[in-house]
Amino acid sequence: MEERNNLSARSAVLSALLGSHPPRLPARHLVRIGALFGIAEGTVRVALSRMVAAGDLLQDDRFYTLSERLVERQARQDESRDPHTRPWDGTWEVAVVTAERRAPADRAAFRATMTALRLAELREGTWMRPANLVRAWPEAVTAQCTLIDGRPHADPTPLLWDLDGWATEAHRLEQALDRAFDRAFDRAFDRADGLTGGLAEGFLVSAAVLRHLLADPLLPEELLPAGWPGAELRARYDDFDRHYREVLYRHLQD
């Protein structure tokens, strides 16, 4: 299918390792995952060598492991599947940038950090979110910002997040999970090409769901619209992932 040809060897390797616990796989398994998308063995091995040279992966004999930076990304991904929240008392976290003269690369890294912390920018240099997440402020934030706890007079949620857009995509992904589940587990074992196609489709859908969960602002229930699909998408994904990993592992072992 056309979508399978759009996945690069690097993306296939990263998605495979980010979805593995621990994030460590032998080269032959990564080669077989690449083959699901028509990626030649040589292309996968070149990508592995380049990723090791770039510091994205660590190599130990025939095994490849995520670097520390990407292990942190996996931890954020895992957190998005099972977020650590606390009851909300109406307080908002506000971070106001007070550092002067930051290099473009530093500003880009700061924005990435704030997004990972699930804050949104109300205006340039002013980031905020409800204070319902259990986490610590990293030094990269405390060194550049003045932190304030406050209570807005009006709810700023509509200005900060496109909740309708997130929910629409979540519903689409729920349907995609259902289709991938059906293909991978109900009909995949009739033919070898059916199994391969089902595994490829499931791999892509799984990666898409994880990316989408990372974009969930994890707002308290009081600020969410009725019928918010966050919990349902997580439950469906957990069920899908449990079964999918079993089938994928058997395929990799063959």
PDB file of N, CA and C in Angstrom, residues 7 38 49 63 69 101 107 109 113 136 159 194 230 252:
ATOM      1  N   LEU A   7       7.500   5.540   4.775  1.00  0.00           N
ATOM      2  CA  LEU A   7       8.206   5.446   6.054  1.00  0.00           C
ATOM      3  C   LEU A   7       9.691   5.263   5.783  1.00  0.00           C
ATOM      4  N   GLY A  38       8.889  -2.496   2.880  1.00  0.00           N
ATOM      5  CA  GLY A  38       9.638  -2.552   1.637  1.00  0.00           C
ATOM      6  C   GLY A  38      10.999  -1.901   1.714  1.00  0.00           C
ATOM      7  N   SER A  49      23.826   2.585  11.286  1.00  0.00           N
ATOM      8  CA  SER A  49      25.189   3.114  11.438  1.00  0.00           C
ATOM      9  C   SER A  49      25.171   4.631  11.586  1.00  0.00           C
ATOM     10  N   PHE A  63      23.047  -5.666  19.085  1.00  0.00           N
ATOM     11  CA  PHE A  63      21.864  -5.009  19.630  1.00  0.00           C
ATOM     12  C   PHE A  63      21.998  -3.487  19.540  1.00  0.00           C
ATOM     13  N   ARG A  69      18.955  10.652  25.462  1.00  0.00           N
ATOM     14  CA  ARG A  69      17.999  11.679  25.032  1.00  0.00           C
ATOM     15  C   ARG A  69      16.706  11.042  24.533  1.00  0.00           C
ATOM     16  N   ARG A 101      18.275  37.935  25.568  1.00  0.00           N
ATOM     17  CA  ARG A 101      19.181  37.608  24.459  1.00  0.00           C
ATOM     18  C   ARG A 101      19.524  36.134  24.386  1.00  0.00           C
ATOM     19  N   ARG A 107      16.291  29.216  21.971  1.00  0.00           N
ATOM     20  CA  ARG A 107      14.847  29.491  21.980  1.00  0.00           C
ATOM     21  C   ARG A 107      14.064  28.289  21.457  1.00  0.00           C
ATOM     22  N   ALA A 109      15.013  25.125  21.580  1.00  0.00           N
ATOM     23  CA  ALA A 109      15.073  24.066  22.589  1.00  0.00           C
ATOM     24  C   ALA A 109      14.116  24.374  23.736  1.00  0.00           C
ATOM     25  N   THR A 113      10.923  22.195  25.117  1.00  0.00           N
ATOM     26  CA  THR A 113      10.780  21.817  26.523  1.00  0.00           C
ATOM     27  C   THR A 113       9.405  22.201  27.057  1.00  0.00           C
ATOM     28  N   ALA A 136       8.142  17.980  38.034  1.00  0.00           N
ATOM     29  CA  ALA A 136       9.031  19.034  38.511  1.00  0.00           C
ATOM     30  C   ALA A 136       9.394  19.954  37.352  1.00  0.00           C
ATOM     31  N   LEU A 159      -8.136  29.744  23.972  1.00  0.00           N
ATOM     32  CA  LEU A 159      -7.051  30.502  23.352  1.00  0.00           C
ATOM     33  C   LEU A 159      -5.763  29.685  23.264  1.00  0.00           C
ATOM     34  N   GLY A 194      -0.942 -11.180   3.926  1.00  0.00           N
ATOM     35  CA  GLY A 194      -1.943 -10.581   4.798  1.00  0.00           C
ATOM     36  C   GLY A 194      -1.357 -10.253   6.151  1.00  0.00           C
ATOM     37  N   GLY A 230     -10.057  11.298  25.263  1.00  0.00           N
ATOM     38  CA  GLY A 230      -8.706  10.955  25.697  1.00  0.00           C
ATOM     39  C   GLY A 230      -8.614   9.605  26.384  1.00  0.00           C
ATOM     40  N   LEU A 252       8.772 -11.562  14.284  1.00  0.00           N
ATOM     41  CA  LEU A 252      10.197 -11.278  14.314  1.00  0.00           C
ATOM     42  C   LEU A 252      11.015 -12.509  14.679  1.00  0.00           C
TER      43      LEU A 252
END
